[in-house]
CSV table of C-alpha atoms in Angstrom, one decimal:
chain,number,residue,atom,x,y,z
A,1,UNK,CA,-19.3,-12.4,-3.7
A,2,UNK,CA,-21.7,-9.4,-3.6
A,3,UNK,CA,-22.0,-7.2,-6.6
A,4,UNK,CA,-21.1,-3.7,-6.2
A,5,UNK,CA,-21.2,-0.8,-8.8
A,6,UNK,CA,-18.9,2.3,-8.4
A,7,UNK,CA,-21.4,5.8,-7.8
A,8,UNK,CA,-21.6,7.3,-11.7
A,9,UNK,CA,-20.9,3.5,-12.9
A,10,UNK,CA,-22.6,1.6,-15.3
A,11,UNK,CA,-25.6,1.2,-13.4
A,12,UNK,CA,-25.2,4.2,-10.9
A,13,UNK,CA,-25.1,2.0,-7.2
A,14,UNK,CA,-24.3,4.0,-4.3
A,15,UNK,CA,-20.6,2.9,-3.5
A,16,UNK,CA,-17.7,4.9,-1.8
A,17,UNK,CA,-14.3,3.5,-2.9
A,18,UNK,CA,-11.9,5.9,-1.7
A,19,UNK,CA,-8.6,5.3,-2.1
A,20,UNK,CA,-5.6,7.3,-0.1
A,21,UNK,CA,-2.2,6.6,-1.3
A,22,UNK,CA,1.1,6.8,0.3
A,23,UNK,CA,5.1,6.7,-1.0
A,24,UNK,CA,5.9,4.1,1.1
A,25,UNK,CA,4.4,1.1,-0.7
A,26,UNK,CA,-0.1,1.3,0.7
A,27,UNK,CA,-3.5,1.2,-0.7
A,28,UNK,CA,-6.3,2.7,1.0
A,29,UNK,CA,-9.5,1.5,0.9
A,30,UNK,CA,-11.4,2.7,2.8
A,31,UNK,CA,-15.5,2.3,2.1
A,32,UNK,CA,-18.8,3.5,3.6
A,33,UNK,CA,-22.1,3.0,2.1
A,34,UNK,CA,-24.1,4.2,5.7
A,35,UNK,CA,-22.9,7.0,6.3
A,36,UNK,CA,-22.3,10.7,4.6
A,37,UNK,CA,-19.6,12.1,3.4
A,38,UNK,CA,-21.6,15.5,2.7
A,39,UNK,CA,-20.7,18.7,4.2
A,40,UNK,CA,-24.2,19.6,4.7
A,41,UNK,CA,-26.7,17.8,7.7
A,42,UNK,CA,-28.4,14.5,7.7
A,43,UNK,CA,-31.8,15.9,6.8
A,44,UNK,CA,-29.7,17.2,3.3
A,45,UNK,CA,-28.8,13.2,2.7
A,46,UNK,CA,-30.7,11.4,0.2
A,47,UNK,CA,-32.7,8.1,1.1
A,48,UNK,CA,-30.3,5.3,1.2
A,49,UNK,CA,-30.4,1.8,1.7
A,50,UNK,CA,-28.4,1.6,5.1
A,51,UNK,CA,-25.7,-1.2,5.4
A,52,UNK,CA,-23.2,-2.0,7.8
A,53,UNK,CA,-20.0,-0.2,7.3
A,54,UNK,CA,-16.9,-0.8,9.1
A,55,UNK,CA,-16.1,0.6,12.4
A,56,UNK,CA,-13.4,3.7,12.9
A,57,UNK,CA,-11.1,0.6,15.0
A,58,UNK,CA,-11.5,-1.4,11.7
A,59,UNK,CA,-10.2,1.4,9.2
A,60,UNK,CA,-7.6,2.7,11.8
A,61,UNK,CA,-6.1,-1.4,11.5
A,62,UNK,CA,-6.7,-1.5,7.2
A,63,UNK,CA,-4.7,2.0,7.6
A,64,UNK,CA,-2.0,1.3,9.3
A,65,UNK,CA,-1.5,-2.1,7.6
A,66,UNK,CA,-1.5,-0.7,4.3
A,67,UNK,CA,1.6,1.7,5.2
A,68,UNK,CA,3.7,-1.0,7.2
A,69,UNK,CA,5.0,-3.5,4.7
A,70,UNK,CA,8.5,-5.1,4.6
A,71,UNK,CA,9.9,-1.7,3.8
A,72,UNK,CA,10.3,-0.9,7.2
A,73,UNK,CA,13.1,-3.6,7.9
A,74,UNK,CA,15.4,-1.6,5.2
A,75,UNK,CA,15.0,1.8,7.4
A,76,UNK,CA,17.8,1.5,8.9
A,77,UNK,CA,20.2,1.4,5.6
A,78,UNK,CA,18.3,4.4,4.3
A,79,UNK,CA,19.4,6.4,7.4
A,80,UNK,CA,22.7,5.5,7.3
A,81,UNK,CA,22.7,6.3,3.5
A,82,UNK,CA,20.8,9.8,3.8
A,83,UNK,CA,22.4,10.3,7.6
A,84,UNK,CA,21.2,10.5,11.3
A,85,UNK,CA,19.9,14.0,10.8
A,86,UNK,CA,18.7,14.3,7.0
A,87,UNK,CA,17.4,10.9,7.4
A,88,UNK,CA,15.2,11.3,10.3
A,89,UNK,CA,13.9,15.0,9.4
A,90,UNK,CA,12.8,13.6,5.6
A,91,UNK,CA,11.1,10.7,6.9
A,92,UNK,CA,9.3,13.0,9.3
A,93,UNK,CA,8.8,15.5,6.3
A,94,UNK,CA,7.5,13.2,3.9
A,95,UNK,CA,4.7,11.5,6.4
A,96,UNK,CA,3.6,15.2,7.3
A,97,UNK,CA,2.8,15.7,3.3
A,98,UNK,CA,1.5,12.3,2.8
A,99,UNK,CA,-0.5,13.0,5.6
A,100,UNK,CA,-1.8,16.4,4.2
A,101,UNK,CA,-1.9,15.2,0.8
A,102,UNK,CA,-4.4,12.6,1.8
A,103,UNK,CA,-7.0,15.1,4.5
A,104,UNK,CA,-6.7,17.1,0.5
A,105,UNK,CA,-8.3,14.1,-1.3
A,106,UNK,CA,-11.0,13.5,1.2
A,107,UNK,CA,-12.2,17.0,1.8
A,108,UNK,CA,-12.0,17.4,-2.2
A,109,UNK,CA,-14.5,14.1,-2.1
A,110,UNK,CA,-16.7,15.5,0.6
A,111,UNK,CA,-17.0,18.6,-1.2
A,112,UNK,CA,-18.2,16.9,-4.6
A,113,UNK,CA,-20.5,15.4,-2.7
A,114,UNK,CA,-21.9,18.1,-1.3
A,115,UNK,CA,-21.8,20.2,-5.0
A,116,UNK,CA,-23.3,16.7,-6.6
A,117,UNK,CA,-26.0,15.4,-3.5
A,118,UNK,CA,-23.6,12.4,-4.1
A,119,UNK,CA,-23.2,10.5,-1.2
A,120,UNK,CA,-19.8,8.4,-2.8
A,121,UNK,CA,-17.3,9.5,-4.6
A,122,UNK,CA,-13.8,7.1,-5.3
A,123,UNK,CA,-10.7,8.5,-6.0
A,124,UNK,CA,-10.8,8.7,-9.5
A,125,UNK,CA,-14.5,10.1,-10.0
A,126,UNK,CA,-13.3,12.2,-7.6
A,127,UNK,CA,-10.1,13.7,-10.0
A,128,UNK,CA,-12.7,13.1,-13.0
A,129,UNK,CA,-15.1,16.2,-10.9
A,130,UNK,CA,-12.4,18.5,-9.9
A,131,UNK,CA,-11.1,18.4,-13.9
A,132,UNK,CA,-14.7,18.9,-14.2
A,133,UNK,CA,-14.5,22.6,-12.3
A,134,UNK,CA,-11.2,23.0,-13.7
A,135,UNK,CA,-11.0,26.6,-15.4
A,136,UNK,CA,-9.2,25.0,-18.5
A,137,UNK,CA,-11.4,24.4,-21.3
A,138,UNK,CA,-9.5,21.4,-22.6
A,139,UNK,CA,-9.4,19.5,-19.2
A,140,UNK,CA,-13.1,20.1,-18.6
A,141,UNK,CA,-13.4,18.0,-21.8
A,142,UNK,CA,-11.2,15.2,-21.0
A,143,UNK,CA,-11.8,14.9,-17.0
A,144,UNK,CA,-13.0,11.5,-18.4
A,145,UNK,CA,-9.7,11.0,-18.9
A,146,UNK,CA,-8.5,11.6,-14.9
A,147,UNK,CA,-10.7,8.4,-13.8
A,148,UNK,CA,-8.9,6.2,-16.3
A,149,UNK,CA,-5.3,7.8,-15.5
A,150,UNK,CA,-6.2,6.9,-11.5
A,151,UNK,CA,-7.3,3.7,-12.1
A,152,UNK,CA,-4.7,2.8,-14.3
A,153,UNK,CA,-2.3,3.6,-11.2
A,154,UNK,CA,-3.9,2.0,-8.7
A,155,UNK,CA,-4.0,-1.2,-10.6
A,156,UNK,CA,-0.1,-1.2,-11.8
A,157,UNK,CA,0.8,0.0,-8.0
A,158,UNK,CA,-0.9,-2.8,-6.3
A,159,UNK,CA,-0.6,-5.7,-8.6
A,160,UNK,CA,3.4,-4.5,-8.5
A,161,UNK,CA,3.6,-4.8,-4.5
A,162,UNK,CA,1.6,-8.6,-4.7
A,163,UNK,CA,4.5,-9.2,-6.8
A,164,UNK,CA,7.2,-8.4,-4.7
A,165,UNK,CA,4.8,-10.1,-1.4
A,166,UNK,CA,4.9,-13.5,-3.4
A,167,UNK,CA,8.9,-12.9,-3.7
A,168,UNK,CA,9.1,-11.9,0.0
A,169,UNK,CA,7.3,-14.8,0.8
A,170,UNK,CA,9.4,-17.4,-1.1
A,171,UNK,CA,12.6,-15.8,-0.3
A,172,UNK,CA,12.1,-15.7,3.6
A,173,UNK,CA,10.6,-19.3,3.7
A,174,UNK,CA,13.8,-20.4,1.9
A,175,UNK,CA,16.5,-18.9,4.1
A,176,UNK,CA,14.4,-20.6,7.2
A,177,UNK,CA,14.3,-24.1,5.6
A,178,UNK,CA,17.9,-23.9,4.3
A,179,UNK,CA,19.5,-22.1,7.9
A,180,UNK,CA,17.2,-24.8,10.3
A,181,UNK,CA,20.2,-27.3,10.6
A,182,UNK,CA,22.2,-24.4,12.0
A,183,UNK,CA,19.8,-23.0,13.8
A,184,UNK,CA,20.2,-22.8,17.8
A,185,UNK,CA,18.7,-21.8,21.0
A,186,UNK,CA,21.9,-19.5,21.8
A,187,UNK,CA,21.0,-16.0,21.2
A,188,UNK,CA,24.6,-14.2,22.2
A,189,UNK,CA,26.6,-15.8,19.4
A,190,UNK,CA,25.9,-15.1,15.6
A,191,UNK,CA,28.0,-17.2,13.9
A,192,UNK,CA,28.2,-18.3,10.0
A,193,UNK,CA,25.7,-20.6,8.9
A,194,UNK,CA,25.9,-22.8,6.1
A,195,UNK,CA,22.9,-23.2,4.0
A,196,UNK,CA,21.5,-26.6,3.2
A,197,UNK,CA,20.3,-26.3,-0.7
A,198,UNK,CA,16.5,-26.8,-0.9
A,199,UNK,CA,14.5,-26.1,-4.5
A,200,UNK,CA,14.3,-23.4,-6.4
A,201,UNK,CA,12.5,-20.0,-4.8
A,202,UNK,CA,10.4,-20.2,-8.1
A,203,UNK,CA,8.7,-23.4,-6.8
A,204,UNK,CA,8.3,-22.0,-3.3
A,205,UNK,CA,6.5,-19.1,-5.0
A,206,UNK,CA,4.1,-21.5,-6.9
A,207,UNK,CA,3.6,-23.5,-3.2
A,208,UNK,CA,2.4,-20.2,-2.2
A,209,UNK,CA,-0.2,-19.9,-4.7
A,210,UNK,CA,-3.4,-21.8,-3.6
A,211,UNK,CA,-3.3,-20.4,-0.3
A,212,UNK,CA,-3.2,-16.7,-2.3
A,213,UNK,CA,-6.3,-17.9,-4.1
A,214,UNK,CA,-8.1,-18.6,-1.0
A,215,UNK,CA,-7.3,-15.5,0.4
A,216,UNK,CA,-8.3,-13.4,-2.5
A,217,UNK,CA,-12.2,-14.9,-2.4
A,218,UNK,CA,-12.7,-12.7,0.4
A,219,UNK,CA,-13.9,-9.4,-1.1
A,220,UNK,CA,-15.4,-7.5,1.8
A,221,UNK,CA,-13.4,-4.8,4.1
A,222,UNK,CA,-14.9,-6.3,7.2
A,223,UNK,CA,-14.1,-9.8,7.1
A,224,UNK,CA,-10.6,-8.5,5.3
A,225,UNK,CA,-10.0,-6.6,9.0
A,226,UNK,CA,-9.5,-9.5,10.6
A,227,UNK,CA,-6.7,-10.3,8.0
A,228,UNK,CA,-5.5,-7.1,8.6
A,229,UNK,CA,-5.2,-7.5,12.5
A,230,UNK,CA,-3.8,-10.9,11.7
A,231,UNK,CA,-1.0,-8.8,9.5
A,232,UNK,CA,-0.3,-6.1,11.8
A,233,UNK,CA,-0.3,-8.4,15.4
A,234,UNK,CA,2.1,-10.6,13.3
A,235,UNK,CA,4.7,-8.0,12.0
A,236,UNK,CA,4.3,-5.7,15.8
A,237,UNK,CA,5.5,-9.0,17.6
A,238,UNK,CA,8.5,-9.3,14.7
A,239,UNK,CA,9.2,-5.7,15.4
A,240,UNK,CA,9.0,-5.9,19.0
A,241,UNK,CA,11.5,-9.1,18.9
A,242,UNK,CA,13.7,-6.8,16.8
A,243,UNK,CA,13.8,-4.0,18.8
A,244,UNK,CA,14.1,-5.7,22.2
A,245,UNK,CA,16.9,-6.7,20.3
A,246,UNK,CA,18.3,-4.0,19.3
A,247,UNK,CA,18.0,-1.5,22.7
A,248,UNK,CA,19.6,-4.7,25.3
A,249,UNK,CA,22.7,-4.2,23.8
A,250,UNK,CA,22.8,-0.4,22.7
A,251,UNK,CA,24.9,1.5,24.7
A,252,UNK,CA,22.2,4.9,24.0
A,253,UNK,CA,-13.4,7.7,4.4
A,254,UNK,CA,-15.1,5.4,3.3
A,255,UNK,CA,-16.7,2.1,4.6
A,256,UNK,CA,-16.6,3.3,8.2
A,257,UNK,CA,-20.2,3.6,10.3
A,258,UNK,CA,-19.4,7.1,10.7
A,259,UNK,CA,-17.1,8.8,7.9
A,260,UNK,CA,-16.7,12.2,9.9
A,261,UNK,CA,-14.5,10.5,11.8
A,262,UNK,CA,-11.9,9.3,9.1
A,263,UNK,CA,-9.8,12.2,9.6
A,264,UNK,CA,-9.0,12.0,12.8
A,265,UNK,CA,-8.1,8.4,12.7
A,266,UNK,CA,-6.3,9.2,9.4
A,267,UNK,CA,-4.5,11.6,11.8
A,268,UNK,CA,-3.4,8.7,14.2
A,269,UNK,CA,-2.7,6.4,11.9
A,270,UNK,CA,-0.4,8.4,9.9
A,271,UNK,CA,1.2,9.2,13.4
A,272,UNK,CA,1.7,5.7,14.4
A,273,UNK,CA,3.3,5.0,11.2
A,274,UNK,CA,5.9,7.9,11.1
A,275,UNK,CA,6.9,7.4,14.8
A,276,UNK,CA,7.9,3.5,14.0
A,277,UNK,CA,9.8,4.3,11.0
A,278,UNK,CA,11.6,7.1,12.3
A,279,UNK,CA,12.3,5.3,15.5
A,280,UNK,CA,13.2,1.8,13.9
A,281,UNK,CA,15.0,3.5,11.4
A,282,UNK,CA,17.5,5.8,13.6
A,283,UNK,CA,17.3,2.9,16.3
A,284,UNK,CA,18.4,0.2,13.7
A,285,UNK,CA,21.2,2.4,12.2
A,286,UNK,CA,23.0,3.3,15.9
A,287,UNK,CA,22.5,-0.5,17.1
A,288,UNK,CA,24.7,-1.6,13.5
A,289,UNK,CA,26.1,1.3,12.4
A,290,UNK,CA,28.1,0.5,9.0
A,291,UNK,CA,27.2,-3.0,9.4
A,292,UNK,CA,23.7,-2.6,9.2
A,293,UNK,CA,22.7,-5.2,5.8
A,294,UNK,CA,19.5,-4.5,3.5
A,295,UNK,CA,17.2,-5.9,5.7
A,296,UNK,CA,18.2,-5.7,9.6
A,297,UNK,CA,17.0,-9.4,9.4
A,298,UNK,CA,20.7,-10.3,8.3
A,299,UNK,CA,22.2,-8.5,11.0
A,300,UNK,CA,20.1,-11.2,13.6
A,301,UNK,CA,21.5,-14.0,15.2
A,302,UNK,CA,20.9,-17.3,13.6
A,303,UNK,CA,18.9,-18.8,16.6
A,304,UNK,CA,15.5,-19.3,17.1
A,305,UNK,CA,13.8,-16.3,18.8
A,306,UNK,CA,14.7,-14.4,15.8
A,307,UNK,CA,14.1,-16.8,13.0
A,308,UNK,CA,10.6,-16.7,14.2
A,309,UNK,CA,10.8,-13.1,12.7
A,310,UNK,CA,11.2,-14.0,9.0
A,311,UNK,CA,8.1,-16.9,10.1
A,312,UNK,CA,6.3,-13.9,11.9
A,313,UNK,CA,6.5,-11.5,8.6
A,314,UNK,CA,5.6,-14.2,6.1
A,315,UNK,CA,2.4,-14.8,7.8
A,316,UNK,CA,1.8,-11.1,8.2
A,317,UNK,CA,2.5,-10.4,4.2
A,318,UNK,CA,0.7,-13.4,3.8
A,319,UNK,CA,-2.6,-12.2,5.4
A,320,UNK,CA,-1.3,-8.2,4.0
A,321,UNK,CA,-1.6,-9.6,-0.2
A,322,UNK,CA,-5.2,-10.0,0.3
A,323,UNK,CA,-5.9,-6.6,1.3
A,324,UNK,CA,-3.2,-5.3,-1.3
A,325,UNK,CA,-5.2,-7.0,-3.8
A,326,UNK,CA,-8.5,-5.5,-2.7
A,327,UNK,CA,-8.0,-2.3,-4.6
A,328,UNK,CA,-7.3,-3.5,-8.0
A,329,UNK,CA,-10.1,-6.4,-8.2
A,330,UNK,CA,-12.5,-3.7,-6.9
A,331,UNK,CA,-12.0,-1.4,-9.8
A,332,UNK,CA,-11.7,-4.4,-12.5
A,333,UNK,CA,-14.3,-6.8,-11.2
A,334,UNK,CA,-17.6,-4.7,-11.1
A,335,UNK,CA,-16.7,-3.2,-14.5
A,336,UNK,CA,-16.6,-6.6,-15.8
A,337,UNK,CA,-19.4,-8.4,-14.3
A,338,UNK,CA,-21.9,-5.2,-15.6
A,339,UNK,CA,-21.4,-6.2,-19.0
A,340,UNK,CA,-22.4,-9.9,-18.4
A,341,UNK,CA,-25.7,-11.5,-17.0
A,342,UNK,CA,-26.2,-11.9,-13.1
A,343,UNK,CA,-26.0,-15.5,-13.7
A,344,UNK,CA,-22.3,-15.5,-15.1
A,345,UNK,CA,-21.4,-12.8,-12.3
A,346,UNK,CA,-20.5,-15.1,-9.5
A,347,UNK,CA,-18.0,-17.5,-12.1
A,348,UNK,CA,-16.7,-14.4,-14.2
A,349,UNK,CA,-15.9,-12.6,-10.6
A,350,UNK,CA,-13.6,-15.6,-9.4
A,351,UNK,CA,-12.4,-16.5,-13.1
A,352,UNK,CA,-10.9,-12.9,-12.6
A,353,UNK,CA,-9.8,-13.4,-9.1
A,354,UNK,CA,-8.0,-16.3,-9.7
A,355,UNK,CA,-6.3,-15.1,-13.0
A,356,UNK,CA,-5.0,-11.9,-11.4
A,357,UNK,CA,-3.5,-13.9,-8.2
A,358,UNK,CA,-1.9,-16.1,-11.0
A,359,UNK,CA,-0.6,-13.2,-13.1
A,360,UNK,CA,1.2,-11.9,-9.7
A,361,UNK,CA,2.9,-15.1,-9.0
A,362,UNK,CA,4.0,-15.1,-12.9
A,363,UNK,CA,5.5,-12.0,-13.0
A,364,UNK,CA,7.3,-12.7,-9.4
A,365,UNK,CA,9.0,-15.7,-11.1
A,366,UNK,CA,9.8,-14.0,-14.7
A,367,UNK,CA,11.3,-11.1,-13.6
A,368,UNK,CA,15.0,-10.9,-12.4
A,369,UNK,CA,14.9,-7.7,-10.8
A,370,UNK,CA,11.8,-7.1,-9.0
A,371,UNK,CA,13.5,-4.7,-6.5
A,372,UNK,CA,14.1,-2.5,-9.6
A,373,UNK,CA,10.0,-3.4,-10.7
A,374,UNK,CA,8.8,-2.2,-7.3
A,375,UNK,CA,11.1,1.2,-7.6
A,376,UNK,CA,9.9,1.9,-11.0
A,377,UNK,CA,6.4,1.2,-9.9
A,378,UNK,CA,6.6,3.3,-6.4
A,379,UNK,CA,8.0,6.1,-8.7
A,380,UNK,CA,5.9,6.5,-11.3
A,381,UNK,CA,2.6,5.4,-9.3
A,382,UNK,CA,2.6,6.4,-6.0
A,383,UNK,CA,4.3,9.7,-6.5
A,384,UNK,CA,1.6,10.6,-8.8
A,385,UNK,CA,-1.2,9.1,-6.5
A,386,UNK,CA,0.3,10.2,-3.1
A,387,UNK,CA,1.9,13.8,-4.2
A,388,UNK,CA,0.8,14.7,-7.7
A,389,UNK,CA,-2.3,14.7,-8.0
A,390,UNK,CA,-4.2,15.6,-4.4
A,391,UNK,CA,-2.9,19.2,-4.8
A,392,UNK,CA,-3.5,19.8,-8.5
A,393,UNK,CA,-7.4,18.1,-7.2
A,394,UNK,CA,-7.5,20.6,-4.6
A,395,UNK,CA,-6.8,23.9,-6.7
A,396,UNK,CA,-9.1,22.5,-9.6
A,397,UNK,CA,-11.9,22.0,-6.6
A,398,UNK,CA,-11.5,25.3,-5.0
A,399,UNK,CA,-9.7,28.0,-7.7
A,400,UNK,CA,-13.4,29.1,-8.6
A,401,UNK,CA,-14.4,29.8,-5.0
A,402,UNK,CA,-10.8,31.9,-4.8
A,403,UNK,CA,-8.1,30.5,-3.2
A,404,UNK,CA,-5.5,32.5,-1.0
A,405,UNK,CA,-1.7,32.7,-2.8
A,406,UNK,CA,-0.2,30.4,-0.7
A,407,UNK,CA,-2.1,28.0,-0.5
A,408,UNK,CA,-2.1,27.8,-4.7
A,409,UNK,CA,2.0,28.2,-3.6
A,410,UNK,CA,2.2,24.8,-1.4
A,411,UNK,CA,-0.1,23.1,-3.6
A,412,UNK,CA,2.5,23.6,-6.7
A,413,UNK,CA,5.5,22.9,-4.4
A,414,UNK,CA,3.9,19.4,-3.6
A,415,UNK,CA,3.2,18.7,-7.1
A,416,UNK,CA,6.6,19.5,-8.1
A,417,UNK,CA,8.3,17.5,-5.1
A,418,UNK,CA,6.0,14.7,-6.5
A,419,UNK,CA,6.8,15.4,-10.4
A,420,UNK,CA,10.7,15.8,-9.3
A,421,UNK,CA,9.9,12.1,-7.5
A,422,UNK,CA,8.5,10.7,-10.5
A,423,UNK,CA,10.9,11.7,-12.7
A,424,UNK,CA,14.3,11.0,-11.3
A,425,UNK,CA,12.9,7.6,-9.5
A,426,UNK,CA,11.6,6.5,-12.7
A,427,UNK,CA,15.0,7.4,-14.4
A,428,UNK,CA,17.1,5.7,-12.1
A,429,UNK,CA,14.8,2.5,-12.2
A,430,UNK,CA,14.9,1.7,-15.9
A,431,UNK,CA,18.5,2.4,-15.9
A,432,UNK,CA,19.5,0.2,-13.4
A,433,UNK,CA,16.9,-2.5,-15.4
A,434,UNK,CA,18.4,-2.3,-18.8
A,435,UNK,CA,21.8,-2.1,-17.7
A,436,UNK,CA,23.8,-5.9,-17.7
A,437,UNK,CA,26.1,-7.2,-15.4
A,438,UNK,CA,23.9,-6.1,-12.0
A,439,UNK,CA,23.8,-8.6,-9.0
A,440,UNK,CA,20.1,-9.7,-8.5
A,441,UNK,CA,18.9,-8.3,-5.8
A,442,UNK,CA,15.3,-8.4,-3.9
A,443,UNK,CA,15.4,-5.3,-1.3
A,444,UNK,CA,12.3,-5.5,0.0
A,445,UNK,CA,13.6,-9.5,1.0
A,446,UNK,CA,16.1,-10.9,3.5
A,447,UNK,CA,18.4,-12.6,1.4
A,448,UNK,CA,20.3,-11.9,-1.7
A,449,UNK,CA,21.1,-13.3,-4.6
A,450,UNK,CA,25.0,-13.2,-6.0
């Protein structure tokens, strides 16, 4: 595995790592080490050691598979909940300020490198620098403490969504094997299937887990692509299937060679995303209407066209854990492999690999109600990394070079659409976890569990 150092690390290697979050379950991580993120010319760039970085095609396919997840097959209960207007108009709302949130953290990293003749800056060093500049006395000593609060995040965010992937996994696998007795060729007639009882999810979970640990050993964003493409061709076909269903019978910055371009595939990216869940979402709901399950899986016939969905999806958040686990073992490996010799880097860099991946798989089996986990973590986590903090980072950045009214306006109205997120989601997630009596339930899975 090759070494890397964050910029500002313990030993100060060149490295961007920067990471653009989103509410709807994604890491970004996006890295460049050849090209600048400075807002000056090339002749202003220091001399670095040039490497290949990963093509704008490449981080357009790590973007969009970091924002489609399994999520998307419960759009079409959410619209029904919220309704066929409200529904719609907030998805479209909340993908235009994730969008904007995330153009804030990157030109808020591009300027820091142009105030610092850094060429790298992650997300947290990042939020560290713009405490830095902050007018506040007390925050310019403790910006320290803005790294550590990101990275802290990032890690309980990620490792929280390879959880509920390993449950995914196991629970979709199960429902094939137990339904493949019933299963027929006949499309047009959804009728009742009994089960045939296999084991125990729990041990499906642990089947899982060596091909997780030979997933995880790759640890570089270009061979990880290809995973990634794998993912997304994987859940588009399963999609595609769905839909095709649905409309016959409905009677209506960054690792990239050249960085400059990020936001404009951020741009279509972020487009691509919030046209499919808009249009799976509204699509799903008028197809079922007050039928529509949890996961418009259940609402499938039991034939084989569409089994191949729930096959289709386990491969694609197969091939999506590695990349989710990408973002946390890059901000606890090179930390930890600094403080030992370069000959115990290679075994302590897989020692780590291997524990996390078994930590994941742990915590999938021990606790009851990882739909509840995953809400609690989405709340507290990605509303602060997707909504709280990119606006707070952009005033910090910018208040000394004077900033127009509005724009300090929208930047507190994010935060506070964020803050209001964190709080109430969080709220509702612990209470629904310490309260007895609750059917298990996995919402981000295709079956339930009475």
């Amino acid at each position: 595995m090759p070494e890397t150092k964050t910029a500002g690390g313990p030993q100060g290697a060149p490295d961007l790592k920067l990471d653009l979050r989103s509410p709807l379950n994604s890491a970004k991580k996006l890295q460049n080490k050849d090209s600048s993120f400075l807002d000056g010319s090339p002749s202003e760039l220091p001399v670095l050691e040039k490497t290949k970085g990963i093509t704008a095609f490449q981080a357009l396919v790590h973007l969009v598979k970091c924002n489609m997840g399994t999520g998307i097959l419960g759009l079409p209960l959410a619209v029904k909940n919220a309704g066929l207007l409200v529904g719609p108009l907030s998805l479209l709302a909340m993908g235009f300020i994730t969008y904007h949130c995330m153009h804030v953290l990157v030109r808020c990293a591009q300027r820091f490198c142009h105030r610092l003749n850094k060429p790298f800056l992650d997300y947290g060093d990042t939020v560290m620098h713009g405490l830095e500049a902050s007018p506040n006395a007390w925050l310019r000593d403790h910006a320290h403490w803005g790294r550590h609060m990101v990275s802290f995040f990032l890690i309980f965010t990620q490792m929280g969504f390879c959880c509920v992937y390993i449950v995914f996994l196991a629970d979709n696998l199960k429902q094939v094997v137990e339904a493949v007795n019933g299963t027929t060729n006949n499309c047009h007639y959804n009728e009742t299937v009994i089960l045939t009882p296999t084991m125990d999810s729990r041990l499906y979970m642990l089947a899982f887990l060596p091909f997780l640990m030979l997933l995880v050993l790759f640890g570089n964003l270009r061979v990880l692509s290809i995973f990634s493409m794998l993912a997304n061709i994987s859940m588009l076909v399963s999609l595609i299937i769905i839909a095709q269903y649905i409309a016959q019978v409905l009677p209506l910055e960054n690792k990239m060679k050249d960085s400059r371009r990020f936001p404009a595939i951020l741009s279509l990216g972020m487009s691509i995303i919030t046209v499919l869940y808009i249009g799976f979402g509204v699509l799903g709901y008028l197809r079922f209407q007050n039928d529509i399950k949890a996961s418009i899986t259940l609402n499938l016939p039991n034939c084989w066209l569409y089994q191949s969905v729930k096959l289709l999806y386990i491969a694609g958040i197969l091939f999506s854990y590695t990349l989710q686990f990408y973002v946390p073992a890059e901000i606890i490996i090179p930390s930890a492999i600094s403080r030992v010799s370069k000959r115990w880097a290679q075994l302590l860099d897989l020692s780590i690999r291997f524990t996390m991946v078994c930590l994941t798989c742990v915590l999938a089996i021990l606790i009851p109600r990882l739909d509840l986990v995953l809400s609690l973590v989405g709340s507290m986590s990605s509303s602060a990394l997707a909504l709280i903090f990119p606006p707070l980072l952009e005033i910090s950045t910018y208040y000394s070079e004077g900033m127009s009214p509005l724009i300090i306006a929208k930047d507190i109205l994010i935060s506070i659409l964020g803050f209001v997120g964190f709080v109430v989601g969080t709220y509702q997630a612990l209470d629904e976890l310490i309260q007895p009596g609750h059917p298990v339930t996995f919402s981000n899975s295709t079956i339930f569990i009475q």
